[in-house]
Coordinates of C-alpha atoms and ligand atoms in Angstrom, one line a residue:
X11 CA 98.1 96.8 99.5
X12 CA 101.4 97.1 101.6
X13 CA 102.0 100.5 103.7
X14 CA 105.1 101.3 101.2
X15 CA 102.3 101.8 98.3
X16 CA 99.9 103.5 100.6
X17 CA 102.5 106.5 101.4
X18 CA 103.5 106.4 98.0
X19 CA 99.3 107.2 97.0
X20 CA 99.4 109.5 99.2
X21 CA 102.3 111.4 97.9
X22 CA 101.4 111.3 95.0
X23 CA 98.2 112.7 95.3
X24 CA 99.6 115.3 96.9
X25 CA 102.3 116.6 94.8
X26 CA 100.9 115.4 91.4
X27 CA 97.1 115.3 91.8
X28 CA 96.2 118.4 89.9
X29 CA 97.4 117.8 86.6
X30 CA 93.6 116.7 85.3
X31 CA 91.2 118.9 86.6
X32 CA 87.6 118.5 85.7
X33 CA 85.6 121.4 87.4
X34 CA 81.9 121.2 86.4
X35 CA 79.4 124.4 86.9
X36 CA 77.4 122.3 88.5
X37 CA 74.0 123.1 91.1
X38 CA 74.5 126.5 92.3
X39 CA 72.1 126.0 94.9
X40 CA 74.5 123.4 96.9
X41 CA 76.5 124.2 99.7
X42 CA 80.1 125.0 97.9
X43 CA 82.6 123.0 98.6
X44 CA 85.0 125.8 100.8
X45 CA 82.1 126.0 103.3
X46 CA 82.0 122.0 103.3
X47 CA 86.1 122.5 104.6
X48 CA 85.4 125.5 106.7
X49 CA 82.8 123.1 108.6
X50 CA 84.9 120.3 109.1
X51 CA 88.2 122.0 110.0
X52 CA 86.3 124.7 112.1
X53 CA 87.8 127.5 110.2
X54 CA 90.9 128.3 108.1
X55 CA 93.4 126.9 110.6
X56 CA 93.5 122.8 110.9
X57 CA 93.6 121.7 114.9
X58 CA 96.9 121.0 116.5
X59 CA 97.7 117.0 116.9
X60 CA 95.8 116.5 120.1
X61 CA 94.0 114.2 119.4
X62 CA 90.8 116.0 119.9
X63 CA 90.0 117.1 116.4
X64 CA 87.1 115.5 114.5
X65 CA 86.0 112.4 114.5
X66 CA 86.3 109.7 111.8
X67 CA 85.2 106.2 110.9
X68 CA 87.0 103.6 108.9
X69 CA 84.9 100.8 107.8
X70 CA 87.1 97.9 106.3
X71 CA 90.7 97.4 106.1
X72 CA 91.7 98.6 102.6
X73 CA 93.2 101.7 103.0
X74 CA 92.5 101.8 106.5
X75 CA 95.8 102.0 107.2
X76 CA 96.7 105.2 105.4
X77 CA 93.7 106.9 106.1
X78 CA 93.8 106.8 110.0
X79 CA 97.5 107.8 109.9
X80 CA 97.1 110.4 108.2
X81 CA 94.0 111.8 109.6
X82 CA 95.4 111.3 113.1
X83 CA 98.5 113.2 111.9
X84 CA 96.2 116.1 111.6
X85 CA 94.5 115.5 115.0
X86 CA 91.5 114.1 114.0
X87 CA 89.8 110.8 116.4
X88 CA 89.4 107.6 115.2
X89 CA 86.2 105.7 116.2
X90 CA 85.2 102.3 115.9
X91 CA 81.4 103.1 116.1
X92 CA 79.5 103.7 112.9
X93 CA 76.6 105.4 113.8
X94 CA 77.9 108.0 115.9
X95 CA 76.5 111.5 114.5
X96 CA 79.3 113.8 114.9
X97 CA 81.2 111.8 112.6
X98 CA 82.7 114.3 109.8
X99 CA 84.4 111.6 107.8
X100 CA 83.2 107.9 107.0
X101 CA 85.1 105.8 104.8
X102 CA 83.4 102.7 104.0
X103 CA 85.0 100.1 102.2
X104 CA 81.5 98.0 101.6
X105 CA 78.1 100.6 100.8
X106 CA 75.2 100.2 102.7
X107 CA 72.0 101.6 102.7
X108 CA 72.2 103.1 106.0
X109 CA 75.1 104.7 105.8
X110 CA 73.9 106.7 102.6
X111 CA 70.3 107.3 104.5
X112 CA 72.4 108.9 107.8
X113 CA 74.4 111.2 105.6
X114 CA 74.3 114.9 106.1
X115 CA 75.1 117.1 102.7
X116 CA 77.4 119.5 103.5
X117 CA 78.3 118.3 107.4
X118 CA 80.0 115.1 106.3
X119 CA 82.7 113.4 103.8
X120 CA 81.7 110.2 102.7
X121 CA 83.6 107.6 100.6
X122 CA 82.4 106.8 98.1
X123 CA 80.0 107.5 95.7
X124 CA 76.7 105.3 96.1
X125 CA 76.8 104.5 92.6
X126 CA 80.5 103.9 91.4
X127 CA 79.7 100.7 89.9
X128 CA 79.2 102.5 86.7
X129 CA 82.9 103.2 86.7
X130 CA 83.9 100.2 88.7
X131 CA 82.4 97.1 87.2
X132 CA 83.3 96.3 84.1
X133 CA 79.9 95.9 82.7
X134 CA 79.1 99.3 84.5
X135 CA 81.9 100.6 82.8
X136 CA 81.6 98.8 79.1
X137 CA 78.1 100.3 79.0
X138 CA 78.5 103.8 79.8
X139 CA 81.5 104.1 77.4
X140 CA 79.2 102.5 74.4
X141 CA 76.7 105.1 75.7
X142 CA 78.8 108.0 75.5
X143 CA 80.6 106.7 72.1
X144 CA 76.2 106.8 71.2
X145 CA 75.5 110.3 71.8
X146 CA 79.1 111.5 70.6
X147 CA 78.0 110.1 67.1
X148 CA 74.6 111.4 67.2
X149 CA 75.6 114.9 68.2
X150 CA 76.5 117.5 65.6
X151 CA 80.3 117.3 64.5
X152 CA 82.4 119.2 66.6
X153 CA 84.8 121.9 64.5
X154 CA 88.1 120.6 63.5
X155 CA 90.2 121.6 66.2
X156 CA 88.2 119.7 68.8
X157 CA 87.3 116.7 66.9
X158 CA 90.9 115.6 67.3
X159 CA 90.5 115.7 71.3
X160 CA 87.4 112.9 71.5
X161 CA 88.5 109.4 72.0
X162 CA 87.5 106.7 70.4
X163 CA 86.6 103.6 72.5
X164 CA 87.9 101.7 70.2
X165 CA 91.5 103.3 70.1
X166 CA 91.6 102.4 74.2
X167 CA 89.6 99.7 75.0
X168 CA 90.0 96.3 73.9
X169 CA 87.1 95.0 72.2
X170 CA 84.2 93.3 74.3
X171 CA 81.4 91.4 74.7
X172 CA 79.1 90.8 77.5
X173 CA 77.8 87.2 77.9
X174 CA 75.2 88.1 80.2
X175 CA 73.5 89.4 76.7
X176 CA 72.4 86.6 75.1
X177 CA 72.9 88.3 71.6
X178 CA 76.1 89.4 72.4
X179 CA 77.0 86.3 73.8
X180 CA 76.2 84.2 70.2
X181 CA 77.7 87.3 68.5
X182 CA 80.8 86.1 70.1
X183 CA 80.9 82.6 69.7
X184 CA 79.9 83.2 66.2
X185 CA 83.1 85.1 65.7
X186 CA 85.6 83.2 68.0
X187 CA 88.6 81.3 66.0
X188 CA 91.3 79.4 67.1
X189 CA 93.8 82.2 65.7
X190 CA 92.6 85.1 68.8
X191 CA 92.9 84.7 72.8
X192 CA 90.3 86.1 74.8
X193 CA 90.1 86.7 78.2
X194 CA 87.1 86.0 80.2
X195 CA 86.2 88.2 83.6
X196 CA 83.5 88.4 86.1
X197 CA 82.2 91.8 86.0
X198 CA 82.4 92.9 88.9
X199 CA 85.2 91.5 91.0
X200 CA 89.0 92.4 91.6
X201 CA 92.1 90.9 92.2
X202 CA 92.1 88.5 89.2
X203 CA 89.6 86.4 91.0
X204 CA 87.2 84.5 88.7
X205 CA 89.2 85.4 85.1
X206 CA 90.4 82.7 82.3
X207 CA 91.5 82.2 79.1
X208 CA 89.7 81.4 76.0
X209 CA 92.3 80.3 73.2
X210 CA 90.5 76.9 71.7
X211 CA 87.1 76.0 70.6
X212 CA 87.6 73.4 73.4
X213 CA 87.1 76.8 75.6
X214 CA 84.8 78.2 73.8
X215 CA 82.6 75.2 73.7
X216 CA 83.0 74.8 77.6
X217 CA 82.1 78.4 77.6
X218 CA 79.3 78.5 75.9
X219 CA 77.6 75.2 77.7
X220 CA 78.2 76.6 80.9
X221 CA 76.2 80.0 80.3
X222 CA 73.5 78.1 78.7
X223 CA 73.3 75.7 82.1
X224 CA 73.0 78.5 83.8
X225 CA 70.3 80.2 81.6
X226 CA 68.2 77.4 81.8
X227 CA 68.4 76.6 85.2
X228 CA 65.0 77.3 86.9
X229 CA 66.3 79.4 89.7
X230 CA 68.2 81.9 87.0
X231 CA 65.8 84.9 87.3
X232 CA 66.0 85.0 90.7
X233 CA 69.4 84.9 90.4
X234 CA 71.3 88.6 91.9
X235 CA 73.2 90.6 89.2
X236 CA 76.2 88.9 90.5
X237 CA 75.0 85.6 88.4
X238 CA 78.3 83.3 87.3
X239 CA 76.6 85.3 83.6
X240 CA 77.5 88.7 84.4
X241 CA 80.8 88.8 83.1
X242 CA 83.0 89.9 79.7
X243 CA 85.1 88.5 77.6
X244 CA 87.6 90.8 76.1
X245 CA 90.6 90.5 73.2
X246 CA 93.8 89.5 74.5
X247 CA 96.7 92.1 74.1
X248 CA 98.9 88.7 72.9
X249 CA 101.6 91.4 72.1
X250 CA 102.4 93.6 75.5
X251 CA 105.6 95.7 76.6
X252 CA 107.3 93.6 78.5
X253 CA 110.1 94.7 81.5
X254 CA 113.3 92.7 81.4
X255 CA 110.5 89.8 79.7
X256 CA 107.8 90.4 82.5
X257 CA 104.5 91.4 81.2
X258 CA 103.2 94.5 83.5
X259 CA 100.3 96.5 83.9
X260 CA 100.2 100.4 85.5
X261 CA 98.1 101.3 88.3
X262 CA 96.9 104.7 88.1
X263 CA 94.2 106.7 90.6
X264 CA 91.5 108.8 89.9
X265 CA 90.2 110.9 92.8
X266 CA 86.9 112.1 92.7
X267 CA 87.4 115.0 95.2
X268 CA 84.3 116.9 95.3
X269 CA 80.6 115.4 93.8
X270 CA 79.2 119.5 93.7
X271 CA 80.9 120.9 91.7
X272 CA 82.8 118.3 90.3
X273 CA 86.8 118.2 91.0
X274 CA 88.8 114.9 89.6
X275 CA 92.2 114.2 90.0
X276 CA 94.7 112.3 88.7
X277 CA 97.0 110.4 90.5
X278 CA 100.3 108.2 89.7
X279 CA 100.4 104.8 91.3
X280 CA 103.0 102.1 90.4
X281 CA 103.7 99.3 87.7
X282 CA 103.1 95.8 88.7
X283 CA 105.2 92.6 87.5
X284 CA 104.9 89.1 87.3
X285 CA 107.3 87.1 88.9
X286 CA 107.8 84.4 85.3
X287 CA 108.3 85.8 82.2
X288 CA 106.0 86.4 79.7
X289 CA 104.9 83.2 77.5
X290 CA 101.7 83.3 75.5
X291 CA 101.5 80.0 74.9
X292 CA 101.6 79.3 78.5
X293 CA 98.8 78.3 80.4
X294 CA 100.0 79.8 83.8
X295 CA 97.9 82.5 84.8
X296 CA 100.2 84.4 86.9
X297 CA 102.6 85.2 84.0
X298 CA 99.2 86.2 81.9
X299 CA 97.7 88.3 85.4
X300 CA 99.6 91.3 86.8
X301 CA 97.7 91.3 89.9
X302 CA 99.8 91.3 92.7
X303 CA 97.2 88.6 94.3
X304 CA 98.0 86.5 91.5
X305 CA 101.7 86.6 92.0
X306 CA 101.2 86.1 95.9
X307 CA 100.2 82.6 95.1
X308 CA 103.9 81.6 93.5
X309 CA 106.3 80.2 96.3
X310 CA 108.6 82.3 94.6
X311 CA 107.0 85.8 96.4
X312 CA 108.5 85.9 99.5
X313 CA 111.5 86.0 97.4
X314 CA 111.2 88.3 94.9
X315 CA 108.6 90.2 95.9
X316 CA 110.4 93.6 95.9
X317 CA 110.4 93.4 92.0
X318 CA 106.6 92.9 91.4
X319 CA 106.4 97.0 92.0
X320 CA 108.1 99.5 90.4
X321 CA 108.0 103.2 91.2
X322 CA 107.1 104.9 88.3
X323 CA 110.2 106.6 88.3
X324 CA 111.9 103.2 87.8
X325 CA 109.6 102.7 85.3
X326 CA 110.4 106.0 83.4
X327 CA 114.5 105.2 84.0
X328 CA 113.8 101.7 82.3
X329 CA 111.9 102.9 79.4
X330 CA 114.7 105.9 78.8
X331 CA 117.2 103.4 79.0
X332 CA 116.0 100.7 76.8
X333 CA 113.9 102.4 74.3
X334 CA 114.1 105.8 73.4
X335 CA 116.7 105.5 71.0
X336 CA 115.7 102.3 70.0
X337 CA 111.8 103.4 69.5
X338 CA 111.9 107.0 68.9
X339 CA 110.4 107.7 72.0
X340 CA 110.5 111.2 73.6
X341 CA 112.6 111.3 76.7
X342 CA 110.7 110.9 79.6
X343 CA 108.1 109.0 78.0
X344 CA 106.2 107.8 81.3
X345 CA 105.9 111.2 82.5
X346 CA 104.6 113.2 79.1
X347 CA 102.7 111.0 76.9
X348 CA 102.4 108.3 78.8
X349 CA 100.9 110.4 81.4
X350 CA 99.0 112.8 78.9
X351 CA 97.4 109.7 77.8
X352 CA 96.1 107.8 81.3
X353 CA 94.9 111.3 82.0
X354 CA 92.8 111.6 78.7
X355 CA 91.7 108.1 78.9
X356 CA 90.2 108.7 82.2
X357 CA 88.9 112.0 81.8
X358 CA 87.2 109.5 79.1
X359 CA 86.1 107.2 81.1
X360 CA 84.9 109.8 84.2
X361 CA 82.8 112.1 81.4
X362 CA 81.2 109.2 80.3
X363 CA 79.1 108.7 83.2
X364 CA 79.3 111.9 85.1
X365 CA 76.0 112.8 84.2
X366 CA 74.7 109.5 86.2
X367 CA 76.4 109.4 89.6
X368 CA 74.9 110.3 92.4
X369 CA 76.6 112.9 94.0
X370 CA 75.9 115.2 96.4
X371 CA 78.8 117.7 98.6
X372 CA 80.5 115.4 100.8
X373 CA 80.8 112.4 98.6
X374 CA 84.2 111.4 97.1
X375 CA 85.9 108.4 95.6
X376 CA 89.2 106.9 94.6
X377 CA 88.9 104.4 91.4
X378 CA 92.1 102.4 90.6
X379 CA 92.2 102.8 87.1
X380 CA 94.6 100.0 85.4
X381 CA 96.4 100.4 82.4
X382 CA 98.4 98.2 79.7
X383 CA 100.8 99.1 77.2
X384 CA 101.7 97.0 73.9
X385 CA 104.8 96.3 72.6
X386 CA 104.2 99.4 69.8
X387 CA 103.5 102.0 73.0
X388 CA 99.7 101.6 72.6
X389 CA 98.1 102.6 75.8
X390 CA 94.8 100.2 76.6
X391 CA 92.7 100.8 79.8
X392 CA 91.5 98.1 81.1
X393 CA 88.9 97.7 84.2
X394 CA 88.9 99.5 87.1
X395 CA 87.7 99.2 90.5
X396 CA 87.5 101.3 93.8
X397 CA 90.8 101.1 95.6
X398 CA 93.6 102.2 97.9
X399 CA 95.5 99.0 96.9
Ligands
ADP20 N1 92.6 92.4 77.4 C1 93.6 92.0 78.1 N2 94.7 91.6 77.5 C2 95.8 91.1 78.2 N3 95.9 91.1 79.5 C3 94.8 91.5 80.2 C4 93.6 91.9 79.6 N4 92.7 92.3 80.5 C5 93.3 92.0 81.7 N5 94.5 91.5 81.5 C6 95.4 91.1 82.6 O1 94.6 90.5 83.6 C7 94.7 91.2 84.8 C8 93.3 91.3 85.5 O2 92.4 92.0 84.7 P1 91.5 93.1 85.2 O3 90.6 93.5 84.0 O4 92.2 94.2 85.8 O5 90.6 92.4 86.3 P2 90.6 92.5 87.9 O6 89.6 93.5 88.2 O7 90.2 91.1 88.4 O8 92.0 92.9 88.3 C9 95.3 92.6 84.5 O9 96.0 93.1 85.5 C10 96.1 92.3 83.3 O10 97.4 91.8 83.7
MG21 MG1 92.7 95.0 87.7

């Protein structure tokens, strides 16, 4: 992620981050999160820009840019060794068990949380939202007036399977006709990396012989929970807005501020384009993927790379412009409903497996959360992963 975005997170966290609040009366017995600040900042007042404020640790490069800036902005001392005790803040791009072991509740911030792969894969992800969409159904009907609130998965997320399930696998297969797409994704990788199409039975067949290869191979149950199996396939949206004929996707941020009790925030990030336009038939992948990695790969980047990444307030001026009037829409569409909606869909998302992470004061998070919109104004989430970029 360039440094252009990375200001842009910040800022935006800043001025807009409080618009979904999810406090939890959580553990009463833990340290409260005001003492947690009071301990790192040494009181109310935040040390002058000496230099010779806390000390941090950046493990990684994404977001390490943004993060050191701004924390040496406020004083605070970068170091490059990971154990070092007095550390107040470690942000650690890969988990390890040691890190986690070494942490002191209450004395330190640590990103992130041990066990964001519930919201970060998307087989983490797929499961805890049939889970929750479970107990909803089985719990007595809410009145009326909050009934209307609960989500539906289905109204959000485009249906899946998981081929890692053998029943779920055949289910699809069973199903699959040459009239849907699909797309296919590794669970639990970023960027684009790993993902095709399914439109044929040419796929489908190629598909399906491939996770059976790998099912019968004799080395399979040793195999990590990375196997080639663990991935999805999930409906294509065949129909989605499209900016000046780009297909696009929106990039929004969900900070998990405080573990004890529980403060979420949203944040707006940015809308990214393809460089081609958008052809359904084509078998391209960088006019079907929005990730900026994908477009990278086009010789045409260098170029036109400026108009991959829209503010959101370009985004909101483009939508005004071209569709209101022309769809009905409410003025400032991006920033209401549009909004409204990410924020609902994530507090979604977040509730539906807040009850399973492991948190503890002193743990936070950032997830990219991505989201797609169809040519009728249909928000769809899609996967998310933890991000600055
Ligand atoms: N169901 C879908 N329908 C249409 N396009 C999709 C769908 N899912 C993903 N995409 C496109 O593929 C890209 C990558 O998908 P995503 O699920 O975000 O995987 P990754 O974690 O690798 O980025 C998205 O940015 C979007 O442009
Ligand atoms: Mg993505």
């Amino acid at each position: 992620m360039g440094s252009r975005r990375e200001e842009g997170l910040l800022h935006q966290l800043g001025q807009q981050g409080r618009d979904t609040d999810l406090p939890d009366d959580a553990d009463a017995a833990r340290p409260q999160a005001a003492l947690l600040e009071k301990h790192l900042l040494g009181g109310e007042k935040q040390p002058p820009s000496t230099g010779q404020g806390p000390v941090f640790y950046i493990g990684g490069t994404n977001g390490a840019s943004v993060i050191s800036s701004y924390c040496k902005s406020k004083g605070w001392q970068r170091t490059q060794d990971s154990q070092r005790e007095d550390c107040k803040l470690k942000w650690c791009e890969v988990k390890c068990r040691d890190t986690y072991c070494r942490f002191r509740e209450g004395e330190q911030l640590l990103f992130q949380l041990p066990n964001n792969q519930l919201l970060t894969t998307k087989i983490g992800l797929l499961r805890a939202l049939r889970e929750h969409a479970r107990v909803v159904s089985r719990t007595s009907k809410p009145p009326p007036s909050t009934q209307a609130k609960i989500l539906k998965m289905e109204e959000f997320f485009p249906e899946t399977y998981r081929l890692d399930i053998r029943d779920e696998r055949e289910a699809f297969f069973t199903l699959f006709d040459e009239t849907q797409m699909w797309i296919c994704k590794p669970t639990a990788s970023n960027q684009g990396k790993g993902i095709f199409l399914v439109r044929n039975q040419e796929d489908v067949t190629a598909l399906q012989a491939k996770t059976q290869s790998i099912e019968d191979a004799p080395t399979y149950r040793k195999m990590p929970p990375r196997a080639p199996q663990a991935r999805v396939v999930q409906r294509y949206i065949k129909n989605p807005l499209l900016l000046d004929g780009k297909k696009f996707d929106v990039r929004s941020y969900l900070l998990i501020a405080c573990a004890t009790p529980y403060m979420v925030f949203f944040g707006h990030g940015y809308a990214r384009l393809t460089l081609s336009l958008y052809d359904p038939c084509s078998s391209d992948l960088s006019g079907h993927l929005t990730n900026q990695f994908m477009q990278k790969k086009s010789p045409l980047y260098m170029l036109f790379k400026e108009d991959t990444v829209w503010s959101m307030e370009h985004l909101n001026r483009y939508i005004n412009d071209k569709f209101c009037e022309t769809k009905g829409l409410p003025r400032d569409w991006v920033f209401t409903t549009f909004t409204k909606r990410m924020q609902q869909i994530m507090a979604h998302c977040f509730l539906a497996v807040k009850s399973k992470l492991e948190c503890k004061l002193g743990y936070f998070d950032l997830i990219g959360c991505d989201f797609l919109i169809d040519e009728n104004f249909k928000v769809l989430r899609r996967c998310p992963r933890v991000v600055v970029g």
